CSV table of C-alpha atoms and ligand atoms in Angstrom, one decimal:
chain,number,residue,atom,x,y,z
A,1,UNK,CA,86.5,84.2,65.7
A,2,UNK,CA,87.8,86.8,63.2
A,3,UNK,CA,90.7,84.9,61.8
A,4,UNK,CA,89.7,85.4,58.1
A,5,UNK,CA,90.1,89.2,58.4
A,6,UNK,CA,93.5,88.8,59.9
A,7,UNK,CA,94.6,86.4,57.2
A,8,UNK,CA,93.4,88.9,54.5
A,9,UNK,CA,95.4,91.6,56.2
A,10,UNK,CA,98.5,89.5,56.4
A,11,UNK,CA,98.3,89.0,52.6
A,12,UNK,CA,97.9,92.7,51.9
A,13,UNK,CA,100.7,93.7,49.5
A,14,UNK,CA,100.6,97.3,50.5
A,15,UNK,CA,101.5,96.8,54.2
A,16,UNK,CA,105.0,98.0,55.2
A,17,UNK,CA,107.4,95.4,56.5
A,18,UNK,CA,107.0,96.7,60.1
A,19,UNK,CA,103.2,96.6,59.9
A,20,UNK,CA,103.3,93.1,58.5
A,21,UNK,CA,105.7,91.9,61.2
A,22,UNK,CA,103.4,93.3,63.9
A,23,UNK,CA,100.4,91.6,62.4
A,24,UNK,CA,102.3,88.3,62.4
A,25,UNK,CA,103.2,88.8,66.1
A,26,UNK,CA,99.6,89.4,66.9
A,27,UNK,CA,98.6,86.2,65.0
A,28,UNK,CA,101.3,84.3,67.0
A,29,UNK,CA,100.4,85.9,70.3
A,30,UNK,CA,103.8,87.5,70.6
A,31,UNK,CA,104.5,90.8,72.4
A,32,UNK,CA,105.3,93.9,70.4
A,33,UNK,CA,108.2,96.2,71.3
A,34,UNK,CA,108.3,99.8,72.5
A,35,UNK,CA,109.5,100.9,69.0
A,36,UNK,CA,106.7,99.0,67.3
A,37,UNK,CA,104.2,100.6,69.7
A,38,UNK,CA,105.5,104.1,68.6
A,39,UNK,CA,105.4,103.0,65.0
A,40,UNK,CA,101.8,102.0,65.3
A,41,UNK,CA,100.8,105.4,66.7
A,42,UNK,CA,102.7,107.1,63.9
A,43,UNK,CA,101.9,105.0,60.8
A,44,UNK,CA,99.0,102.5,61.3
A,45,UNK,CA,95.7,103.4,59.9
A,46,UNK,CA,92.4,102.8,61.7
A,47,UNK,CA,91.3,99.8,59.6
A,48,UNK,CA,94.5,97.9,60.2
A,49,UNK,CA,94.4,98.6,63.9
A,50,UNK,CA,90.8,97.5,64.2
A,51,UNK,CA,91.5,94.1,62.6
A,52,UNK,CA,94.4,93.4,65.0
A,53,UNK,CA,92.7,94.7,68.1
A,54,UNK,CA,89.4,93.0,67.4
A,55,UNK,CA,91.2,89.8,66.8
A,56,UNK,CA,92.8,89.9,70.2
A,57,UNK,CA,89.6,91.0,71.9
A,58,UNK,CA,87.7,88.1,70.3
A,59,UNK,CA,90.4,85.6,71.2
A,60,UNK,CA,90.1,86.7,74.8
A,61,UNK,CA,86.4,87.3,75.2
A,62,UNK,CA,84.5,86.5,72.0
A,63,UNK,CA,81.6,88.9,71.7
A,64,UNK,CA,81.2,89.2,75.5
A,65,UNK,CA,80.9,92.9,76.6
A,66,UNK,CA,81.1,93.6,80.3
A,67,UNK,CA,79.4,96.2,82.4
A,68,UNK,CA,78.5,96.5,86.1
A,69,UNK,CA,75.9,98.2,88.2
A,70,UNK,CA,77.7,100.8,90.3
A,71,UNK,CA,77.3,104.2,91.8
A,72,UNK,CA,79.8,106.9,92.7
A,73,UNK,CA,80.5,108.8,95.8
A,74,UNK,CA,82.7,111.9,95.4
A,75,UNK,CA,83.5,112.8,99.0
A,76,UNK,CA,84.9,116.3,98.1
A,77,UNK,CA,85.7,118.4,95.1
A,78,UNK,CA,88.2,120.4,97.1
A,79,UNK,CA,91.9,119.6,96.5
A,80,UNK,CA,95.3,120.5,97.8
A,81,UNK,CA,96.7,119.8,94.3
A,82,UNK,CA,96.7,121.8,91.2
A,83,UNK,CA,96.5,119.5,88.1
A,84,UNK,CA,96.2,121.7,85.0
A,85,UNK,CA,93.7,119.4,83.3
A,86,UNK,CA,91.3,119.1,86.2
A,87,UNK,CA,87.9,120.7,85.8
A,88,UNK,CA,86.5,119.1,88.8
A,89,UNK,CA,88.4,120.3,91.8
A,90,UNK,CA,88.4,123.7,93.5
A,91,UNK,CA,91.6,124.6,95.2
A,92,UNK,CA,91.2,124.7,99.0
A,93,UNK,CA,91.4,128.5,98.8
A,94,UNK,CA,88.2,128.6,96.8
A,95,UNK,CA,86.3,126.7,99.5
A,96,UNK,CA,83.0,128.4,99.0
A,97,UNK,CA,82.6,126.7,95.6
A,98,UNK,CA,83.2,123.2,97.0
A,99,UNK,CA,81.7,120.4,99.1
A,100,UNK,CA,83.4,118.2,101.7
A,101,UNK,CA,81.3,115.3,103.0
A,102,UNK,CA,81.4,113.9,106.5
A,103,UNK,CA,81.4,110.1,107.1
A,104,UNK,CA,77.7,110.5,108.0
A,105,UNK,CA,77.0,112.2,104.7
A,106,UNK,CA,78.8,109.5,102.8
A,107,UNK,CA,76.8,106.9,104.6
A,108,UNK,CA,73.6,108.7,103.6
A,109,UNK,CA,74.6,108.5,99.9
A,110,UNK,CA,75.4,104.8,100.3
A,111,UNK,CA,72.0,104.1,102.0
A,112,UNK,CA,70.1,105.6,99.1
A,113,UNK,CA,71.0,102.5,97.2
A,114,UNK,CA,69.8,100.1,99.9
A,115,UNK,CA,67.1,98.7,97.6
A,116,UNK,CA,69.0,98.8,94.4
A,117,UNK,CA,70.8,95.8,92.9
A,118,UNK,CA,74.1,97.6,92.7
A,119,UNK,CA,77.3,95.6,93.3
A,120,UNK,CA,79.9,98.3,93.6
A,121,UNK,CA,80.5,101.7,95.0
A,122,UNK,CA,83.3,103.7,93.3
A,123,UNK,CA,84.7,106.4,95.5
A,124,UNK,CA,87.0,109.1,94.2
A,125,UNK,CA,87.4,112.9,94.4
A,126,UNK,CA,89.9,115.5,95.6
A,127,UNK,CA,92.4,115.4,98.4
A,128,UNK,CA,91.8,117.3,101.7
A,129,UNK,CA,93.5,117.1,105.1
A,130,UNK,CA,90.3,116.1,107.0
A,131,UNK,CA,89.6,113.1,104.8
A,132,UNK,CA,92.6,111.2,106.4
A,133,UNK,CA,93.3,107.6,107.3
A,134,UNK,CA,90.9,107.5,110.2
A,135,UNK,CA,88.2,109.1,108.1
A,136,UNK,CA,88.3,106.5,105.4
A,137,UNK,CA,88.8,103.6,107.7
A,138,UNK,CA,85.7,104.6,109.7
A,139,UNK,CA,83.8,105.0,106.4
A,140,UNK,CA,84.9,101.6,105.1
A,141,UNK,CA,84.1,99.9,108.4
A,142,UNK,CA,80.6,101.4,108.5
A,143,UNK,CA,79.9,100.7,104.9
A,144,UNK,CA,80.9,97.1,105.3
A,145,UNK,CA,78.8,96.7,108.5
A,146,UNK,CA,75.8,98.2,106.7
A,147,UNK,CA,76.1,96.2,103.4
A,148,UNK,CA,78.8,93.6,103.5
A,149,UNK,CA,78.4,92.3,99.9
A,150,UNK,CA,78.8,95.8,98.3
A,151,UNK,CA,82.3,96.0,96.7
A,152,UNK,CA,84.3,99.1,97.8
A,153,UNK,CA,86.5,100.3,94.9
A,154,UNK,CA,88.0,103.4,96.4
A,155,UNK,CA,90.5,106.2,96.0
A,156,UNK,CA,93.8,106.3,94.0
A,157,UNK,CA,97.5,106.5,94.9
A,158,UNK,CA,97.1,110.3,94.7
A,159,UNK,CA,94.9,110.2,97.9
A,160,UNK,CA,96.8,107.2,99.4
A,161,UNK,CA,100.2,108.8,99.0
A,162,UNK,CA,99.0,111.9,100.8
A,163,UNK,CA,97.2,110.0,103.5
A,164,UNK,CA,99.9,107.5,104.3
A,165,UNK,CA,102.6,110.2,104.4
A,166,UNK,CA,100.6,112.1,107.0
A,167,UNK,CA,100.0,109.0,109.0
A,168,UNK,CA,103.7,108.0,108.8
A,169,UNK,CA,102.9,104.6,107.3
A,170,UNK,CA,104.6,102.8,104.5
A,171,UNK,CA,102.5,102.1,101.4
A,172,UNK,CA,102.2,98.5,102.4
A,173,UNK,CA,101.2,99.3,106.0
A,174,UNK,CA,98.6,101.8,104.9
A,175,UNK,CA,97.1,99.6,102.3
A,176,UNK,CA,96.9,96.7,104.7
A,177,UNK,CA,95.2,98.9,107.3
A,178,UNK,CA,92.6,100.0,104.9
A,179,UNK,CA,92.1,96.6,103.5
A,180,UNK,CA,91.4,95.3,107.0
A,181,UNK,CA,88.9,98.2,107.4
A,182,UNK,CA,86.9,97.0,104.3
A,183,UNK,CA,88.6,98.3,101.1
A,184,UNK,CA,88.3,95.8,98.3
A,185,UNK,CA,90.0,97.3,95.3
A,186,UNK,CA,91.4,100.4,93.7
A,187,UNK,CA,90.2,102.3,90.6
A,188,UNK,CA,92.7,103.4,88.0
A,189,UNK,CA,92.8,107.2,88.4
A,190,UNK,CA,95.7,109.5,89.0
A,191,UNK,CA,98.0,107.8,86.5
A,192,UNK,CA,97.7,110.6,83.9
A,193,UNK,CA,101.0,110.4,81.9
A,194,UNK,CA,103.8,108.8,83.9
A,195,UNK,CA,106.8,110.3,82.1
A,196,UNK,CA,108.2,113.3,84.2
A,197,UNK,CA,108.6,115.4,81.0
A,198,UNK,CA,104.8,115.6,80.8
A,199,UNK,CA,103.8,114.9,84.4
A,200,UNK,CA,105.7,117.9,85.7
A,201,UNK,CA,103.8,120.2,83.4
A,202,UNK,CA,100.3,118.9,84.0
A,203,UNK,CA,100.4,117.4,87.5
A,204,UNK,CA,103.5,118.7,89.1
A,205,UNK,CA,102.6,118.5,92.8
A,206,UNK,CA,100.9,115.1,93.2
A,207,UNK,CA,102.4,111.6,93.5
A,208,UNK,CA,104.9,110.7,90.8
A,209,UNK,CA,105.0,107.6,88.5
A,210,UNK,CA,107.1,105.5,90.9
A,211,UNK,CA,104.9,106.3,93.9
A,212,UNK,CA,101.7,105.6,91.8
A,213,UNK,CA,103.1,102.2,90.7
A,214,UNK,CA,104.4,101.3,94.1
A,215,UNK,CA,101.0,101.8,95.8
A,216,UNK,CA,99.5,99.5,93.1
A,217,UNK,CA,102.2,97.0,93.7
A,218,UNK,CA,101.6,96.9,97.4
A,219,UNK,CA,97.8,96.5,96.8
A,220,UNK,CA,98.5,93.6,94.5
A,221,UNK,CA,100.8,92.0,97.1
A,222,UNK,CA,97.9,92.2,99.5
A,223,UNK,CA,95.8,90.3,97.0
A,224,UNK,CA,93.8,93.3,95.8
A,225,UNK,CA,92.9,93.9,92.2
A,226,UNK,CA,93.3,97.3,90.6
A,227,UNK,CA,92.8,99.2,87.4
A,228,UNK,CA,95.0,101.6,85.5
A,229,UNK,CA,94.2,104.7,83.4
A,230,UNK,CA,96.1,107.0,81.0
A,231,UNK,CA,95.0,110.6,80.3
A,232,UNK,CA,95.7,111.1,76.6
A,233,UNK,CA,95.2,113.7,73.9
A,234,UNK,CA,96.8,116.8,75.4
A,235,UNK,CA,100.5,117.8,75.4
A,236,UNK,CA,102.0,114.3,75.3
A,237,UNK,CA,103.7,112.8,72.4
A,238,UNK,CA,103.0,109.3,71.1
A,239,UNK,CA,106.2,107.8,72.8
A,240,UNK,CA,105.0,109.1,76.2
A,241,UNK,CA,101.9,107.0,75.8
A,242,UNK,CA,104.0,104.0,74.9
A,243,UNK,CA,106.3,104.7,77.9
A,244,UNK,CA,103.2,104.8,80.1
A,245,UNK,CA,101.9,101.5,78.9
A,246,UNK,CA,105.4,99.9,79.1
A,247,UNK,CA,105.6,100.8,82.8
A,248,UNK,CA,102.2,99.2,83.4
A,249,UNK,CA,103.1,96.1,81.3
A,250,UNK,CA,106.2,95.6,83.4
A,251,UNK,CA,104.4,95.8,86.7
A,252,UNK,CA,101.7,93.5,85.4
A,253,UNK,CA,104.4,91.0,84.5
A,254,UNK,CA,105.5,91.1,88.1
A,255,UNK,CA,102.2,91.0,90.0
A,256,UNK,CA,99.4,90.2,87.6
A,257,UNK,CA,97.1,92.4,89.8
A,258,UNK,CA,95.7,94.8,87.1
A,259,UNK,CA,92.3,94.0,85.7
A,260,UNK,CA,91.4,96.7,83.2
A,261,UNK,CA,93.2,99.5,81.4
A,262,UNK,CA,91.1,102.6,80.8
A,263,UNK,CA,92.3,105.2,78.4
A,264,UNK,CA,90.8,108.6,79.4
A,265,UNK,CA,90.4,111.2,76.7
A,266,UNK,CA,91.4,114.7,77.8
A,267,UNK,CA,88.3,116.9,77.8
A,268,UNK,CA,89.0,120.6,77.5
A,269,UNK,CA,86.3,122.6,79.3
A,270,UNK,CA,86.7,124.5,82.6
A,271,UNK,CA,90.3,123.8,83.2
A,272,UNK,CA,93.7,125.4,82.8
A,273,UNK,CA,94.4,123.5,79.6
A,274,UNK,CA,91.3,124.7,77.8
A,275,UNK,CA,93.4,126.2,75.0
A,276,UNK,CA,94.1,122.7,73.7
A,277,UNK,CA,91.8,121.2,71.1
A,278,UNK,CA,90.4,117.7,71.9
A,279,UNK,CA,91.6,114.8,69.7
A,280,UNK,CA,89.2,113.2,67.2
A,281,UNK,CA,87.1,110.1,67.6
A,282,UNK,CA,89.4,108.4,65.1
A,283,UNK,CA,92.3,109.1,67.4
A,284,UNK,CA,90.3,107.7,70.3
A,285,UNK,CA,89.7,104.4,68.4
A,286,UNK,CA,93.3,104.2,67.3
A,287,UNK,CA,94.4,104.6,70.9
A,288,UNK,CA,92.0,101.9,72.2
A,289,UNK,CA,93.3,99.5,69.5
A,290,UNK,CA,97.0,100.2,70.2
A,291,UNK,CA,96.4,99.7,74.0
A,292,UNK,CA,94.8,96.4,73.2
A,293,UNK,CA,97.7,95.3,71.1
A,294,UNK,CA,100.5,96.6,73.5
A,295,UNK,CA,99.0,95.5,76.8
A,296,UNK,CA,99.1,91.8,76.0
A,297,UNK,CA,99.0,90.9,79.7
A,298,UNK,CA,95.9,93.0,80.6
A,299,UNK,CA,92.6,91.0,80.4
A,300,UNK,CA,90.3,94.0,79.8
A,301,UNK,CA,90.3,97.3,78.0
A,302,UNK,CA,87.6,99.6,79.2
A,303,UNK,CA,85.9,102.5,77.5
A,304,UNK,CA,84.2,104.9,80.0
A,305,UNK,CA,81.0,105.7,78.2
A,306,UNK,CA,80.2,108.7,80.4
A,307,UNK,CA,83.3,110.4,79.1
A,308,UNK,CA,83.5,109.5,75.5
A,309,UNK,CA,79.8,109.3,74.6
A,310,UNK,CA,77.5,106.3,74.0
A,311,UNK,CA,78.2,106.2,70.3
A,312,UNK,CA,82.0,106.1,70.7
A,313,UNK,CA,81.6,103.4,73.4
A,314,UNK,CA,79.7,101.3,70.8
A,315,UNK,CA,82.3,101.9,68.1
A,316,UNK,CA,85.1,101.1,70.5
A,317,UNK,CA,83.8,97.5,70.9
A,318,UNK,CA,85.4,96.9,67.4
A,319,UNK,CA,88.7,98.4,68.5
A,320,UNK,CA,89.7,96.2,71.4
A,321,UNK,CA,87.4,97.3,74.1
A,322,UNK,CA,85.4,94.6,76.0
A,323,UNK,CA,84.1,96.6,78.9
A,324,UNK,CA,82.0,99.8,79.1
A,325,UNK,CA,81.9,100.4,82.8
A,326,UNK,CA,78.6,100.7,84.6
A,327,UNK,CA,75.2,102.2,85.0
A,328,UNK,CA,76.6,105.1,87.2
A,329,UNK,CA,73.3,106.4,88.2
A,330,UNK,CA,73.9,110.1,87.9
A,331,UNK,CA,76.5,110.2,90.7
A,332,UNK,CA,79.6,111.4,89.0
A,333,UNK,CA,80.4,115.0,88.2
A,334,UNK,CA,84.0,114.6,87.0
A,335,UNK,CA,83.3,114.4,83.3
A,336,UNK,CA,80.3,116.7,83.0
A,337,UNK,CA,82.5,119.4,84.5
A,338,UNK,CA,85.2,118.7,82.0
A,339,UNK,CA,83.0,118.9,79.0
A,340,UNK,CA,81.7,115.4,78.4
A,341,UNK,CA,78.4,115.4,76.5
A,342,UNK,CA,76.1,114.2,79.3
A,343,UNK,CA,75.5,116.4,82.3
A,344,UNK,CA,74.0,113.7,84.4
A,345,UNK,CA,75.4,110.4,83.2
A,346,UNK,CA,73.1,107.6,84.0
A,347,UNK,CA,71.9,104.5,82.1
A,348,UNK,CA,69.6,101.8,83.2
A,349,UNK,CA,70.6,98.2,82.8
A,350,UNK,CA,68.1,97.8,80.1
A,351,UNK,CA,69.6,100.7,78.1
A,352,UNK,CA,73.1,99.4,78.5
A,353,UNK,CA,72.0,96.0,77.3
A,354,UNK,CA,70.3,97.6,74.3
A,355,UNK,CA,73.3,99.6,73.5
A,356,UNK,CA,75.6,96.5,73.4
A,357,UNK,CA,73.0,94.4,71.5
A,358,UNK,CA,72.6,97.0,68.9
A,359,UNK,CA,76.2,96.5,67.8
A,360,UNK,CA,75.8,92.7,67.9
A,361,UNK,CA,77.8,92.0,71.0
A,362,UNK,CA,76.8,89.9,74.1
A,363,UNK,CA,76.0,92.0,77.2
A,364,UNK,CA,77.3,90.5,80.4
A,365,UNK,CA,76.7,92.1,83.8
A,366,UNK,CA,79.8,91.4,85.9
A,367,UNK,CA,80.8,92.1,89.4
A,368,UNK,CA,84.0,94.2,90.1
A,369,UNK,CA,86.2,91.1,89.8
A,370,UNK,CA,84.6,90.0,86.5
A,371,UNK,CA,82.5,87.1,87.8
A,372,UNK,CA,79.4,86.9,85.7
A,373,UNK,CA,76.3,88.2,87.4
A,374,UNK,CA,73.8,87.9,84.5
A,375,UNK,CA,74.3,87.0,80.8
A,376,UNK,CA,71.8,89.2,79.0
A,377,UNK,CA,72.4,87.7,75.6
A,378,UNK,CA,69.1,85.8,75.4
A,379,UNK,CA,67.2,88.0,77.9
A,380,UNK,CA,64.2,89.8,76.4
A,381,UNK,CA,62.8,92.7,78.4
A,382,UNK,CA,59.1,93.1,78.5
A,383,UNK,CA,59.2,96.7,77.1
A,384,UNK,CA,61.7,97.1,74.4
A,385,UNK,CA,64.2,100.0,75.1
A,386,UNK,CA,66.0,101.7,72.2
A,387,UNK,CA,69.5,103.0,72.9
A,388,UNK,CA,69.1,106.7,73.9
A,389,UNK,CA,71.6,109.2,72.7
A,390,UNK,CA,72.1,112.5,74.3
A,391,UNK,CA,71.8,114.3,71.0
A,392,UNK,CA,70.9,113.3,67.4
A,393,UNK,CA,72.9,114.4,64.5
A,394,UNK,CA,71.4,117.5,62.8
A,395,UNK,CA,71.1,117.0,59.0
A,396,UNK,CA,70.5,120.2,57.0
B,401,V47,O1,92.7,110.6,87.4
B,401,V47,C1,90.4,114.6,85.3
B,401,V47,C2,90.7,112.1,84.9
B,401,V47,C3,90.4,110.5,86.4
B,401,V47,C4,89.9,115.3,83.3
B,401,V47,O2,89.1,102.4,87.5
B,401,V47,C5,90.1,113.9,83.3
B,401,V47,O3,87.1,101.7,86.9
B,401,V47,C6,89.6,113.9,81.0
B,401,V47,O4,90.2,107.3,87.1
B,401,V47,N1,89.5,115.2,80.9
B,401,V47,C7,89.5,109.9,87.4
B,401,V47,N2,89.9,113.2,82.1
B,401,V47,C8,88.5,108.9,86.8
B,401,V47,C9,89.0,107.5,86.8
B,401,V47,C10,88.1,106.4,86.4
B,401,V47,C11,87.0,106.6,85.7
B,401,V47,C12,86.2,105.5,85.4
B,401,V47,C13,86.5,104.2,85.8
B,401,V47,C14,87.7,104.0,86.5
B,401,V47,C15,88.0,102.6,87.0
B,401,V47,C16,88.5,105.1,86.8
B,401,V47,O5,89.8,111.4,85.6
B,401,V47,C17,91.6,111.3,86.9
B,401,V47,C18,92.0,112.0,85.7
B,401,V47,O6,92.9,111.2,84.9
B,401,V47,N3,90.4,113.5,84.5
B,401,V47,N4,90.1,115.7,84.6
B,401,V47,C19,89.7,116.0,82.0
B,401,V47,N5,89.6,117.3,82.0
B,402,SF4,FE1,93.0,117.0,92.7
B,402,SF4,FE2,92.6,114.8,91.3
B,402,SF4,FE3,91.9,117.2,90.3
B,402,SF4,FE4,94.5,116.6,90.5
B,402,SF4,S1,92.9,115.5,89.1
B,402,SF4,S2,93.5,118.5,91.1
B,402,SF4,S3,94.5,115.4,92.3
B,402,SF4,S4,91.0,116.2,92.1
């Protein structure tokens, strides 16, 4: 455990009083305040944040680095909403550019993985009237009947709010109905930035913060585990990020139902906010680290490699991250459309393991609920695989 580096930091005479007080809090496992969170964003440099976040990460998980074997189904890329940052959806009126799957078509995608050792299907996409409560309950029932052990992590409060309202159900009734149909857990999407000052500018017509949080709360009450995301690096200010994490921290105190926090870097291609520059990798790492420090009641901080690149995912493991999501298998279009480096994100288990081992961490395949499936620390593959990067730096 990295206590020496933290002790060295605590004795650094150049630290401001506030940074020193925060470091002591981390050492004593005390919670930092809203103002201290904002102070970190404004004043803390990368090295300092890395020491604190890595200390917390190693206290919680040692060198263990989690991933799972999953695939995505994106039932539609049409959407009734108009989020300004979204590169993925086509408004309903541009229907010719979109797809909208039937339950049979979704089952066909699911069945492609019949002989693959995947443990999770992650379902997310746009919001359309036809994909309603009955549509999803039929799909969940058929998916469970076909492959009972496959974990269904599906949809977000954005879809649920729309679906339950049309079905005239409360959030609790709707979640209960879908849980009984086979829904196991909920991914973290749709959170964006909670504060209305930002939300009204980037995602004005979908569920608001209170509705998003309430649907998660009802899911937690029903015993489901869920994730939470934050879309950062666009028009928000630092205090909006802290406000976002504060709301999550409060709900987590109440229910304990969140598993992972996943910061999502705003990517600026093919959307209505393409005039904004993207933030730097340094800012990405600072953000992971501050999330690790602020969200003391979240077990896991996840870096979504398909979005931030394999190299940044490797680096993030020293800045509080302990999970890099899954193998994906080429089934998600959300990030390639938004400008992420990889057009068809896909990594074999062997490649993921090599990526984690290269930065001297322990690769652990987990299921959705973080039960260990395989510890790859001592596993040697027959044919050595080197981490593959989508591009190599050009040196002139
Ligand atoms: O809610 C949309 C984001 C999210 C852009 O829970 C964008 O395990 C960046 O939530 N730039 C969906 N981000 C993806 C998501 C997710 C991903 C991986 C794992 C999990 C999990 C959840 O994608 C949306 C939105 O915040 N998004 N457009 C964009 N231009
Ligand atoms: Fe629709 Fe989701 Fe895109 Fe918003 S982010 S427009 S809700 S698909």
